[in-house]
Structures are given as C-alpha cells and as structure tokens.
Tab-separated table of C-alpha atoms in Angstrom:
chain	number	residue	atom	x	y	z
A	1076	UNK	CA	26.240	3.219	7.669
A	1077	UNK	CA	23.770	5.563	9.455
A	1078	UNK	CA	22.653	4.130	12.796
A	1079	UNK	CA	19.150	5.103	14.249
A	1080	UNK	CA	17.949	4.926	17.709
A	1081	UNK	CA	14.243	4.648	18.334
A	1082	UNK	CA	13.459	7.048	21.001
A	1083	UNK	CA	10.303	7.555	22.859
A	1084	UNK	CA	9.236	10.485	20.795
A	1085	UNK	CA	9.074	8.076	17.752
A	1086	UNK	CA	6.661	5.869	19.452
A	1087	UNK	CA	4.203	8.571	20.358
A	1088	UNK	CA	2.457	11.350	18.510
A	1089	UNK	CA	0.424	14.255	19.759
A	1090	UNK	CA	-2.518	15.186	17.820
A	1091	UNK	CA	-0.736	18.040	16.008
A	1092	UNK	CA	1.942	15.807	15.053
A	1093	UNK	CA	-0.591	13.076	13.830
A	1094	UNK	CA	-2.328	15.540	11.878
A	1095	UNK	CA	0.728	16.883	10.260
A	1096	UNK	CA	2.299	13.678	9.491
A	1097	UNK	CA	-1.047	12.215	7.614
A	1098	UNK	CA	-2.041	15.631	6.360
A	1099	UNK	CA	-5.492	16.123	8.057
A	1100	UNK	CA	-7.189	18.829	9.975
A	1101	UNK	CA	-7.738	18.487	13.724
A	1102	UNK	CA	-11.502	18.632	12.810
A	1103	UNK	CA	-11.186	15.485	10.637
A	1104	UNK	CA	-8.983	13.707	13.455
A	1105	UNK	CA	-12.022	14.548	15.839
A	1106	UNK	CA	-14.122	12.660	13.202
A	1107	UNK	CA	-11.803	9.768	12.883
A	1108	UNK	CA	-11.795	9.372	16.650
A	1109	UNK	CA	-15.719	9.417	16.763
A	1110	UNK	CA	-15.642	6.491	14.380
A	1111	UNK	CA	-12.954	4.801	16.201
A	1112	UNK	CA	-10.493	4.968	13.089
A	1113	UNK	CA	-7.903	6.487	15.421
A	1114	UNK	CA	-8.157	5.823	19.019
A	1115	UNK	CA	-5.955	8.094	21.529
A	1116	UNK	CA	-4.311	6.053	24.190
A	1117	UNK	CA	-3.675	8.983	26.703
A	1118	UNK	CA	-5.399	12.255	27.307
A	1119	UNK	CA	-8.830	13.521	27.588
A	1120	UNK	CA	-8.992	16.326	25.421
A	1121	UNK	CA	-7.608	16.586	21.709
A	1122	UNK	CA	-4.591	18.835	23.115
A	1123	UNK	CA	-3.573	16.051	25.372
A	1124	UNK	CA	-4.236	12.946	23.222
A	1125	UNK	CA	-1.468	10.723	22.636
A	1126	UNK	CA	-1.562	8.368	19.546
A	1127	UNK	CA	0.989	5.280	18.690
A	1128	UNK	CA	2.384	4.630	15.394
A	1129	UNK	CA	-0.256	2.059	14.720
A	1130	UNK	CA	-2.821	4.929	14.987
A	1131	UNK	CA	-0.797	6.876	12.301
A	1132	UNK	CA	-0.888	3.900	9.991
A	1133	UNK	CA	-4.624	3.417	10.465
A	1134	UNK	CA	-5.269	7.089	9.648
A	1135	UNK	CA	-3.251	7.176	6.406
A	1136	UNK	CA	-4.935	4.039	5.527
A	1137	UNK	CA	-8.514	5.403	6.198
A	1138	UNK	CA	-7.527	8.671	4.251
A	1139	UNK	CA	-6.035	6.988	1.276
A	1140	UNK	CA	-9.331	4.580	1.143
A	1141	UNK	CA	-11.544	7.746	1.502
A	1142	UNK	CA	-9.595	9.461	-1.330
A	1143	UNK	CA	-9.735	6.480	-3.710
A	1144	UNK	CA	-13.017	4.841	-3.217
A	1145	UNK	CA	-15.097	7.999	-1.978
A	1146	UNK	CA	-16.685	6.182	0.798
A	1147	UNK	CA	-18.002	7.703	4.096
A	1148	UNK	CA	-16.041	7.588	7.428
A	1149	UNK	CA	-18.440	5.128	9.207
A	1150	UNK	CA	-18.011	2.862	6.139
A	1151	UNK	CA	-14.403	2.969	6.395
A	1152	UNK	CA	-14.265	2.421	10.074
A	1153	UNK	CA	-16.055	-0.750	9.399
A	1154	UNK	CA	-13.947	-1.722	6.489
A	1155	UNK	CA	-10.821	-1.087	8.801
A	1156	UNK	CA	-12.523	-3.206	11.606
A	1157	UNK	CA	-13.194	-5.968	9.239
A	1158	UNK	CA	-9.470	-5.942	7.740
A	1159	UNK	CA	-8.283	-6.060	11.413
A	1160	UNK	CA	-10.542	-9.041	12.161
A	1161	UNK	CA	-9.070	-10.642	9.042
A	1162	UNK	CA	-5.580	-10.166	10.173
A	1163	UNK	CA	-6.113	-11.533	13.426
A	1164	UNK	CA	-7.887	-14.727	11.973
A	1165	UNK	CA	-4.857	-15.193	9.635
A	1166	UNK	CA	-2.663	-14.702	12.408
A	1167	UNK	CA	-4.558	-17.424	14.492
A	1168	UNK	CA	-4.716	-19.827	11.448
A	1169	UNK	CA	-0.959	-19.333	11.005
A	1170	UNK	CA	-0.318	-19.943	14.890
A	1171	UNK	CA	-2.583	-23.077	15.000
A	1172	UNK	CA	-0.801	-24.590	11.669
A	1173	UNK	CA	2.452	-24.031	13.614
A	1174	UNK	CA	1.048	-25.962	16.666
A	1175	UNK	CA	-0.071	-28.804	14.323
A	1176	UNK	CA	3.227	-29.171	12.676
A	1177	UNK	CA	4.916	-29.620	15.843
A	1178	UNK	CA	2.546	-32.461	16.767
A	1179	UNK	CA	3.276	-34.128	13.397
A	1180	UNK	CA	6.863	-33.759	13.671
B	1141	UNK	CA	6.156	1.433	-26.085
B	1142	UNK	CA	2.882	-0.540	-25.837
B	1143	UNK	CA	-0.708	0.557	-26.563
B	1144	UNK	CA	-2.845	0.297	-23.374
B	1145	UNK	CA	-6.549	-0.244	-24.103
B	1146	UNK	CA	-8.176	1.563	-20.933
B	1147	UNK	CA	-11.555	0.209	-21.887
B	1148	UNK	CA	-10.351	-3.286	-21.425
B	1149	UNK	CA	-8.607	-2.417	-18.165
B	1150	UNK	CA	-11.900	-1.121	-16.768
B	1151	UNK	CA	-13.956	-4.074	-18.675
B	1152	UNK	CA	-16.147	-1.737	-20.346
B	1153	UNK	CA	-17.613	-1.061	-23.871
B	1154	UNK	CA	-15.877	1.753	-25.708
B	1155	UNK	CA	-19.475	3.236	-26.141
B	1156	UNK	CA	-19.970	3.361	-22.284
B	1157	UNK	CA	-21.085	6.414	-20.690
B	1158	UNK	CA	-19.495	8.322	-17.743
B	1159	UNK	CA	-21.762	6.554	-15.265
B	1160	UNK	CA	-20.772	3.176	-16.429
B	1161	UNK	CA	-16.902	4.032	-16.397
B	1162	UNK	CA	-17.393	5.492	-12.811
B	1163	UNK	CA	-19.275	2.128	-11.638
B	1164	UNK	CA	-16.735	0.004	-13.278
B	1165	UNK	CA	-13.888	1.830	-11.793
B	1166	UNK	CA	-15.423	1.626	-8.152
B	1167	UNK	CA	-16.023	-1.950	-8.538
B	1168	UNK	CA	-12.552	-2.649	-9.451
B	1169	UNK	CA	-10.926	-0.291	-6.889
B	1170	UNK	CA	-12.767	-1.937	-4.337
B	1171	UNK	CA	-11.456	-5.320	-5.462
B	1172	UNK	CA	-7.722	-4.107	-5.879
B	1173	UNK	CA	-7.281	-1.292	-3.757
B	1174	UNK	CA	-3.965	-1.963	-2.080
B	1175	UNK	CA	-5.175	-1.230	1.695
B	1176	UNK	CA	-7.812	-3.872	1.018
B	1177	UNK	CA	-6.690	-6.339	-1.287
B	1178	UNK	CA	-4.618	-9.451	-0.749
B	1179	UNK	CA	-3.825	-9.988	-4.365
B	1180	UNK	CA	-0.116	-10.180	-5.319
B	1181	UNK	CA	-0.364	-7.467	-8.043
B	1182	UNK	CA	-2.834	-5.213	-6.180
B	1183	UNK	CA	-0.599	-2.199	-6.292
B	1184	UNK	CA	-0.096	-2.538	-9.970
B	1185	UNK	CA	-3.344	-3.410	-11.108
B	1186	UNK	CA	-4.909	-0.444	-9.033
B	1187	UNK	CA	-2.571	2.003	-10.601
B	1188	UNK	CA	-3.502	0.706	-14.163
B	1189	UNK	CA	-7.201	1.136	-13.130
B	1190	UNK	CA	-6.783	4.372	-11.522
B	1191	UNK	CA	-4.963	5.516	-14.770
B	1192	UNK	CA	-7.628	4.280	-17.077
B	1193	UNK	CA	-10.342	5.950	-14.818
B	1194	UNK	CA	-8.192	9.412	-14.872
B	1195	UNK	CA	-8.588	9.268	-18.624
B	1196	UNK	CA	-12.001	7.830	-19.351
B	1197	UNK	CA	-13.658	9.846	-16.941
B	1198	UNK	CA	-12.666	13.286	-18.281
B	1199	UNK	CA	-14.524	14.004	-21.733
B	1200	UNK	CA	-11.470	15.938	-23.171
B	1201	UNK	CA	-8.843	13.479	-22.293
B	1202	UNK	CA	-11.038	10.560	-23.401
B	1203	UNK	CA	-11.670	12.113	-26.777
B	1204	UNK	CA	-7.863	12.449	-27.012
B	1205	UNK	CA	-7.440	9.019	-25.976
B	1206	UNK	CA	-10.076	7.723	-28.489
B	1207	UNK	CA	-8.228	9.279	-31.312
B	1208	UNK	CA	-4.892	7.519	-30.356
B	1209	UNK	CA	-6.795	4.241	-30.014
B	1210	UNK	CA	-8.614	4.726	-33.286
B	1211	UNK	CA	-5.220	5.174	-34.872
B	1212	UNK	CA	-3.707	2.353	-33.067
B	1213	UNK	CA	-6.630	0.214	-34.306
B	1214	UNK	CA	-6.451	0.981	-37.998
B	1215	UNK	CA	-2.680	0.245	-37.930
B	1216	UNK	CA	-3.111	-2.871	-36.167
B	1217	UNK	CA	-5.732	-3.912	-38.676
B	1218	UNK	CA	-3.271	-2.997	-41.768
B	1219	UNK	CA	-0.669	-4.812	-39.856
B	1220	UNK	CA	-2.739	-8.254	-39.543
B	1221	UNK	CA	-4.153	-7.740	-43.107
B	1222	UNK	CA	-0.427	-7.965	-44.445
B	1223	UNK	CA	0.122	-10.863	-42.373
B	1224	UNK	CA	-2.509	-13.352	-43.261
B	1225	UNK	CA	-2.506	-16.708	-41.645
B	1226	UNK	CA	-0.863	-15.125	-38.461
B	1227	UNK	CA	-2.394	-16.174	-35.192
B	1228	UNK	CA	-5.744	-14.460	-34.544
B	1229	UNK	CA	-4.960	-12.544	-31.652
B	1230	UNK	CA	-6.825	-9.347	-31.430
B	1231	UNK	CA	-5.223	-5.794	-30.767
B	1232	UNK	CA	-6.959	-5.616	-27.514
B	1233	UNK	CA	-4.759	-8.710	-26.296
B	1234	UNK	CA	-1.775	-7.162	-27.316
B	1235	UNK	CA	-0.951	-5.480	-24.080
B	1236	UNK	CA	2.345	-5.788	-22.452
B	1237	UNK	CA	3.180	-7.479	-19.244
B	1238	UNK	CA	0.968	-5.887	-16.668
B	1239	UNK	CA	3.645	-5.893	-14.295
B	1240	UNK	CA	5.595	-3.301	-16.425
B	1241	UNK	CA	4.801	-0.092	-14.612
B	1242	UNK	CA	7.245	1.894	-16.418
B	1243	UNK	CA	5.778	0.926	-19.947
B	1244	UNK	CA	2.643	1.903	-18.689
B	1245	UNK	CA	3.730	5.219	-17.432
B	1246	UNK	CA	5.758	5.798	-20.685
B	1247	UNK	CA	2.654	5.259	-22.607
B	1248	UNK	CA	0.587	7.390	-20.392
B	1249	UNK	CA	3.043	10.242	-20.273
B	1250	UNK	CA	3.227	10.011	-24.079
B	1251	UNK	CA	-0.229	10.918	-24.553
B	1252	UNK	CA	-1.068	13.311	-21.488
B	1253	UNK	CA	2.288	14.020	-19.726
B	1254	UNK	CA	2.479	13.227	-16.222
B	1255	UNK	CA	2.876	16.843	-15.106
B	1256	UNK	CA	-0.152	18.199	-16.953
B	1257	UNK	CA	-2.480	15.350	-16.423
B	1258	UNK	CA	-2.903	15.636	-12.620
B	1259	UNK	CA	-2.118	11.853	-12.296
B	1260	UNK	CA	0.998	10.355	-11.927
B	1261	UNK	CA	0.816	6.591	-12.604
B	1262	UNK	CA	3.869	5.675	-10.270
B	1263	UNK	CA	2.427	7.603	-7.217
B	1264	UNK	CA	1.455	5.555	-4.520
B	1265	UNK	CA	-2.022	4.410	-5.178
B	1266	UNK	CA	-3.566	6.890	-7.335
B	1267	UNK	CA	-4.142	10.306	-5.515
B	1268	UNK	CA	-2.967	13.621	-6.535
B	1269	UNK	CA	-0.412	15.584	-4.978
B	1270	UNK	CA	0.856	19.108	-4.773
B	1271	UNK	CA	4.474	19.652	-6.756
B	1272	UNK	CA	6.032	20.112	-3.306
B	1273	UNK	CA	4.694	16.782	-1.888
B	1274	UNK	CA	6.150	14.898	1.062
B	1275	UNK	CA	8.156	11.871	-0.159
B	1276	UNK	CA	6.207	8.577	-0.115
B	1277	UNK	CA	6.205	6.369	2.974
B	1278	UNK	CA	7.838	2.799	2.938
B	1279	UNK	CA	6.727	-0.251	4.848
B	1280	UNK	CA	8.759	-3.482	5.023
B	1281	UNK	CA	8.079	-6.463	7.175
B	1282	UNK	CA	11.082	-7.050	9.673
B	1283	UNK	CA	11.790	-10.729	10.669
B	1284	UNK	CA	13.160	-10.901	14.384
B	1285	UNK	CA	13.706	-13.763	16.528
B	1286	UNK	CA	11.701	-13.940	20.015
B	1287	UNK	CA	15.206	-14.121	21.795
B	1288	UNK	CA	16.327	-10.941	19.991
B	1289	UNK	CA	13.166	-8.949	21.351
B	1290	UNK	CA	14.387	-9.256	25.051
B	1291	UNK	CA	17.049	-6.829	24.808
B	1292	UNK	CA	17.790	-3.447	22.575
B	1293	UNK	CA	19.040	-4.950	19.557
B	1294	UNK	CA	21.138	-3.356	16.644
B	1295	UNK	CA	19.963	-4.738	13.480
B	1296	UNK	CA	20.915	-3.962	9.911
B	1297	UNK	CA	18.084	-2.994	7.663
B	1298	UNK	CA	18.522	-2.802	3.872
B	1299	UNK	CA	16.064	-1.640	1.550
B	1300	UNK	CA	15.436	-0.227	-2.191
B	1301	UNK	CA	13.903	3.149	-2.595
B	1302	UNK	CA	12.225	3.889	-6.044
B	1303	UNK	CA	12.867	7.466	-7.264
B	1304	UNK	CA	12.218	9.434	-10.403
B	1305	UNK	CA	15.194	10.742	-12.382
B	1306	UNK	CA	15.263	14.004	-14.291
B	1307	UNK	CA	13.641	12.312	-17.523
B	1308	UNK	CA	10.816	10.807	-15.356
B	1309	UNK	CA	12.105	7.124	-15.320
B	1310	UNK	CA	12.213	5.113	-12.119
B	1311	UNK	CA	15.614	4.458	-10.660
B	1312	UNK	CA	16.218	2.346	-7.849
B	1313	UNK	CA	18.287	3.463	-4.870
B	1314	UNK	CA	19.633	0.966	-2.504
B	1315	UNK	CA	19.986	2.205	1.133
B	1316	UNK	CA	21.085	0.504	4.389
B	1317	UNK	CA	20.829	1.591	8.028
B	1318	UNK	CA	21.626	-0.052	11.259
B	1319	UNK	CA	18.509	0.352	13.702
B	1320	UNK	CA	18.599	0.001	17.530
B	1321	UNK	CA	15.345	-1.962	18.179
B	1322	UNK	CA	14.072	-1.351	21.758
B	1323	UNK	CA	13.348	-4.271	23.753
B	1324	UNK	CA	9.937	-5.502	23.865
B	1325	UNK	CA	8.638	-5.081	20.448
B	1326	UNK	CA	5.765	-7.055	19.808
B	1327	UNK	CA	4.970	-9.231	16.873
B	1328	UNK	CA	2.940	-7.003	14.180
B	1329	UNK	CA	4.009	-3.767	15.923
B	1330	UNK	CA	5.217	-1.041	13.759
B	1331	UNK	CA	8.315	0.961	14.061
B	1332	UNK	CA	8.603	4.539	12.535
B	1333	UNK	CA	11.836	5.826	11.106
B	1334	UNK	CA	11.157	9.720	10.587
B	1335	UNK	CA	12.519	10.801	6.940
B	1336	UNK	CA	13.863	7.606	5.928
B	1337	UNK	CA	11.284	6.923	3.100
B	1338	UNK	CA	11.329	8.343	-0.423
B	1339	UNK	CA	12.717	11.754	-1.025
B	1340	UNK	CA	10.121	14.598	-1.080
B	1341	UNK	CA	9.779	16.968	-3.851
B	1342	UNK	CA	11.894	20.112	-3.980
B	1343	UNK	CA	11.892	21.346	-0.381
B	1344	UNK	CA	9.400	19.006	1.186
B	1345	UNK	CA	10.206	16.478	3.795
B	1346	UNK	CA	11.170	12.796	3.069
B	1347	UNK	CA	8.601	9.973	3.538
B	1348	UNK	CA	8.976	7.721	6.525
B	1349	UNK	CA	10.158	3.962	6.764
B	1350	UNK	CA	7.753	1.769	8.685
B	1351	UNK	CA	9.328	-1.575	9.813
B	1352	UNK	CA	6.555	-4.024	10.740
B	1353	UNK	CA	8.029	-6.436	13.332
B	1354	UNK	CA	7.437	-10.144	12.536
B	1355	UNK	CA	8.617	-12.812	14.778
B	1356	UNK	CA	10.292	-15.882	13.234
B	1357	UNK	CA	8.686	-19.112	14.135
B	1358	UNK	CA	9.913	-20.326	17.577
B	1359	UNK	CA	10.684	-24.159	17.689
B	1360	UNK	CA	8.876	-24.414	21.167
B	1361	UNK	CA	6.817	-21.316	21.904
B	1362	UNK	CA	4.056	-19.679	20.392
B	1363	UNK	CA	3.595	-15.781	21.130
B	1364	UNK	CA	0.007	-14.854	22.172
B	1365	UNK	CA	0.079	-10.871	23.036
B	1366	UNK	CA	2.683	-10.535	25.909
B	1367	UNK	CA	2.349	-14.223	26.879
B	1368	UNK	CA	4.538	-17.394	25.771
B	1369	UNK	CA	2.665	-20.658	25.060
B	1370	UNK	CA	3.882	-24.014	24.876
B	1371	UNK	CA	1.723	-27.057	24.073
B	1372	UNK	CA	2.946	-30.269	25.958
B	1373	UNK	CA	1.491	-33.626	24.855
B	1374	UNK	CA	0.524	-36.121	27.582
B	1375	UNK	CA	-0.650	-39.566	27.265
B	1376	UNK	CA	-3.630	-40.523	29.385
B	1377	UNK	CA	-3.113	-42.652	32.270
B	1378	UNK	CA	0.766	-42.127	32.251
B	1379	UNK	CA	2.120	-40.593	35.188
B	1380	UNK	CA	4.843	-37.767	34.779
C-alpha cells in the first residue's frame, strides 16, 4: 500500500503554484486577494506570497461559482464570507449540543 | 434508457424564450450549486440543471431536442391510448430516478454525444474543460480522535474514484493509501495529497485528494481553535 508523508511543501503554496493548481492567471490572483477571497499568510509582494491549502480550496470554489453562476468577484467574496459564517455557526451549534448532551447524561 | 424532460427540469413552459430559460437556470443553479447548497442531492441536481440549460439555451440543440421530445410525446400518447384504464400518469412524470446519473448521461449522449456537445454531464459541476484536462480533485472527510493529533499518526485512507471507461461508462476504482498525518492538525483543516485524485485525460496531471480533518466527539473536552475546554458543573453553596 502506498505510504504518503505530508511534507512542509504540501502545506504551503507560492503564488505561481496556487495559480497553476487552480488554473488562474496572476492578474486574477491579485483580484482575488483584493476581494479577500485568497489571503496570503506570508509575504509583502506577489512573488513572496505564501498561501495555505485552505486558500487553494477557496480559490477553486470561487472560480467554480464564477463559472457556473456568472457573478462578479465582490459578490463571490460575499458568498464565501457568508458560507464561512454559516459553517462556523453550525460548528458552534454542534459544540453546544455536545455540551448539553453531557449535562443530560 | 429513459427520456428526460429538460423543460420540467428547469420548471419552464416548452414555449419559453431564451431569457426565461436563463432566468430559470440561474434561480435553480444558485439553489443547487454544490459549493453553496446543503441539499443531499445537490451535485446530481446541479448536473441535471446544467445539462438542461446547455441544451435549451442553444437554438440548434434545442430544436434537435424538441424533435426527440415530440417523438417521445407522440409515442407515449399512443401507448396510453392502447392501455385505457391504466394510471393517469402523464409522460412528464415518467422520468427515471433522479439519482441515476448514468442513465441521464446515456440519454444526453445518445442525442448529442458527450464529445461534441461541449458538455460532459459527469464532469464535476458543469464547466467545460479541454480534452487534456487535469483529473478532478476529490475531497473526503477524515475522522480523527483528539489524542491521535498529538503525534504524527500513520492512518489508512480508503476511497473510491469514479472514472470513465472506453465506452464512456462510469467505473469505480477503489484506492487505499497510508498517510502520515502530521501532529497538530486542527479540526476542519484540509490536507492535500498531490496527484491522488481522479486521473487526468491523456498526459494531463491527476487531480488531488483533500482530506478534511474532522475530530470525533471527545467524552470530556471540546475543541475551540487551539484550546481545549471542559465544562465542570458545580452546585451553589457547596464547598469543593
């Protein structure tokens, strides 16, 4: 059975890698960063930017939504922000339900 | 092979103009887009909607489809006339199980051919891709116990990839890996396994596999970011 070790390289992506993996141009990456769809975790200029896997996931999600629903990037940024908030609230509800179940037990 | 009524799929009248087709598609696409929707069958439903839109928004394809539809309608009417007293189900409700992607794809391909339509109903979502497209990414939830995240942990991962054979049918390929999950992974974090997703076309790269870490509920602790919390019940006035 194939064994895979997760290296540091798998956790971080440069701007070029992010563009290649998500099939976007660097100009579009700049626009996505402008709308906070992708948020570089390190670096001051695009050549030094470092992204995590979550950013790659968000960029792919954003480009799919743009392709399928033909929305503008600010609208997509808002959608992603609301989806994120929904996930956090669901997580919070789950956590509170878990706490409550302990009290009942 | 079952007939699919694309007008019913989009909830529009067969006489609807392109504008109405587009409006209906947009409304349903927003509702069922797999990145947005929480519906159980969002992916299948979205494919169905995308497929209907790809045909009905194109005048030439729509004309071809309308001919097939008319032929089916005439045949159904003859069939019902010959079975007087049978249930009053109308032809539009004869559709197959909506879960059946393969049947849907067969129907679609039988009319337009997947390679020439510019639309592949089995592609993730419904975007258009070049022939040498990278394989699809795969994401799966990966449950872990809190204790397992304290050190590097070697965990088996089994999943099934869906691929098309030479005849265009979907074939399932089970795959197993062992992954060394690094210590300190957090709840909800994604781990990317490069090239472990679905195979790319011809010489294109494989897609990636994403493991979304999901902590199993702990009997005592809750995880809040990097912190652990525990609720200790105390009775008022009691000395501890």
